[in-house]
XYZ file of C-alpha atoms in Angstrom:
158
model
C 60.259 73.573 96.133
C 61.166 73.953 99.926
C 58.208 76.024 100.280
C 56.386 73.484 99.267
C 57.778 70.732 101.663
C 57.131 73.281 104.246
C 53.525 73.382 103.644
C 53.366 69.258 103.688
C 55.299 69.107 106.963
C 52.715 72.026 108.597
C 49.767 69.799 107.437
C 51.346 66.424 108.588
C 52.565 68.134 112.197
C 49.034 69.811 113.152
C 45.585 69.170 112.540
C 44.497 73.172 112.880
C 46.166 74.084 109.475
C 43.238 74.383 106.945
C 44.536 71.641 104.188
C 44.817 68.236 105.066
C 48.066 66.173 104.112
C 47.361 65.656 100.209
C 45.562 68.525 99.370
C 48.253 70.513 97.798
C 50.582 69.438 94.873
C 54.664 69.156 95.440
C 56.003 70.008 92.376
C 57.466 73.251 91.701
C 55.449 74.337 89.006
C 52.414 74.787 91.451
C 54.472 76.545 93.729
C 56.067 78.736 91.421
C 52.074 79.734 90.028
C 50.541 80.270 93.661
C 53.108 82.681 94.244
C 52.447 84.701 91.516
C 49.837 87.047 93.192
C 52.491 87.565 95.626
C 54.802 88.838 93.041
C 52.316 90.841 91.568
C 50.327 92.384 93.896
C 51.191 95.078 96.116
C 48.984 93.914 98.491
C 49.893 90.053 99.298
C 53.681 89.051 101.058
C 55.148 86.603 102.503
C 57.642 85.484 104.721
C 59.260 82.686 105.591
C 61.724 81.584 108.775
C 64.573 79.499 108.316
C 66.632 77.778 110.670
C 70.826 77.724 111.065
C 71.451 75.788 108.180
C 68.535 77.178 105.747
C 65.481 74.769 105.991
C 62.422 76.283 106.111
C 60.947 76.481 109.369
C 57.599 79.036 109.502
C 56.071 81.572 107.366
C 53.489 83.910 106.943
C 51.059 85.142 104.358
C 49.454 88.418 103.784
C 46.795 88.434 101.216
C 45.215 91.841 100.621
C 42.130 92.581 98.605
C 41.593 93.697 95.339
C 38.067 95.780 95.579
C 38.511 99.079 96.648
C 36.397 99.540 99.835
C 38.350 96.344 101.089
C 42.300 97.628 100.297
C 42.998 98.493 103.514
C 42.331 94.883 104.832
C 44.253 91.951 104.308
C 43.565 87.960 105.559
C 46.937 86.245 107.223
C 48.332 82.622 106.953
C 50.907 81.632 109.792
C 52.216 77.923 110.313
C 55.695 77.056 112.250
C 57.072 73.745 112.082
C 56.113 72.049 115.756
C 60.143 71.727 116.541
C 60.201 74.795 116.450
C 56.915 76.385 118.814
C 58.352 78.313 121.776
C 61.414 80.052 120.126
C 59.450 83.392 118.893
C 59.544 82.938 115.255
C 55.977 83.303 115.495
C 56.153 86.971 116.897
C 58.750 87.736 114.482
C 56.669 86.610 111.901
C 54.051 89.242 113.138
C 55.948 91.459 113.810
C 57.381 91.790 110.325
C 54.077 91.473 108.690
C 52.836 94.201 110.523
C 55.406 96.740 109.931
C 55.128 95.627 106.040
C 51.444 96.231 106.486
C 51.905 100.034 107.788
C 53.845 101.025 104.877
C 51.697 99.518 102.688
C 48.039 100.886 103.458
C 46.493 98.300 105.022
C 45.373 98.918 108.704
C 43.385 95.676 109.544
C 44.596 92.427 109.710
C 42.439 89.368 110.048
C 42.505 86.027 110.489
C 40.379 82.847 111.575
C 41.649 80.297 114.189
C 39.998 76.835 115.177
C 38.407 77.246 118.903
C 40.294 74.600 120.182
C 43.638 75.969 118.546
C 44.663 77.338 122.203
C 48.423 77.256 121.147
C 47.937 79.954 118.295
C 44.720 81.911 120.183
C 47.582 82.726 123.156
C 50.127 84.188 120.241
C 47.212 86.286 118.681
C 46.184 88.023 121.563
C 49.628 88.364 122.287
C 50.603 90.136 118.624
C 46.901 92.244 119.377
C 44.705 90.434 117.694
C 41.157 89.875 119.362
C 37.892 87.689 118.330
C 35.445 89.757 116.776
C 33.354 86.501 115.590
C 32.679 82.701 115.959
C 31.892 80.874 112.956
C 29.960 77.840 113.800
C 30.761 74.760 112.546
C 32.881 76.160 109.837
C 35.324 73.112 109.366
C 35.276 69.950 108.868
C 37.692 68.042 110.708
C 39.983 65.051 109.387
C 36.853 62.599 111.776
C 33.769 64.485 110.026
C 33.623 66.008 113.184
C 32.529 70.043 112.808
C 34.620 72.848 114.706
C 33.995 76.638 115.273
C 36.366 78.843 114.023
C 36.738 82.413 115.622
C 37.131 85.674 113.275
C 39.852 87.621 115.012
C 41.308 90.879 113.730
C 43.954 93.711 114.604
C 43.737 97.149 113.918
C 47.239 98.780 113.659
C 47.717 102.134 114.556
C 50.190 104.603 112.319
């Protein structure tokens, strides 16, 4: 359930998250089914950060891809909690993913990011990651407002 909680808090803290607040169910049994194609897949993980005393803090899905031309590819999901920006559980977050990624085949990691996401675009290029591709007008914001969204990937090397 914490994960849960975690998800509601990323979605009421910043607007560049994809779901709005009240787009996902709390109760456990929704949480305990979306995390079954982490369980059962080879290619999906996640992580999560914690702080001192155990609450949830960040985390970070991996999501690989079934069809066989795309297995070597897999999408990420990052959030950390906004208390907590600045202290490098983002990197570590990264950091972990990619080494997971190495040993498990995949050798391009990808992700989309809202333009005006600065925050997050300095931590990508940071971890590697560069814009390969701007999707216009790909969201809809929370004021029917439409943002771009760039396409960034990393390549890892063995």
């Amino acid at each position: 359930m914490q994960l849960g909680q975690l998800h509601h808090a990323l979605f009421e803290e910043t607007s560049f998250m994809l779901m709005e607040p009240g787009e996902l169910p709390g109760d456990a049994a929704f949480w305990e089914k979306s995390m079954t194609p982490f369980v059962n897949n080879s290619g999906n993980a996640l992580w999560v950060a914690h702080d001192d005393v155990g609450n949830l803090v960040g985390l970070m899905r991996v999501r690989g891809h079934s069809a066989r031309r795309l297995s070597h590819c897999a999408q990420i999901v990052v959030g950390v909690k906004r208390n907590y920006w600045g202290q490098g559980i983002g990197t570590r977050l990264f950091e972990a993913a990619e080494q997971w990624a190495k040993t498990h085949g995949i050798i391009r990691m990808e992700l989309t990011v809202m333009v005006p996401n600065r925050r997050a675009l300095v931590l990508y290029h940071k971890m590697g990651f560069v814009v390969e591709g701007l999707r216009r007008q790909s969201i809809r914001y929370s004021d029917g407002e439409f943002l771009d969204e760039y396409l960034m990937a990393k390549i890892l090397n063995s």
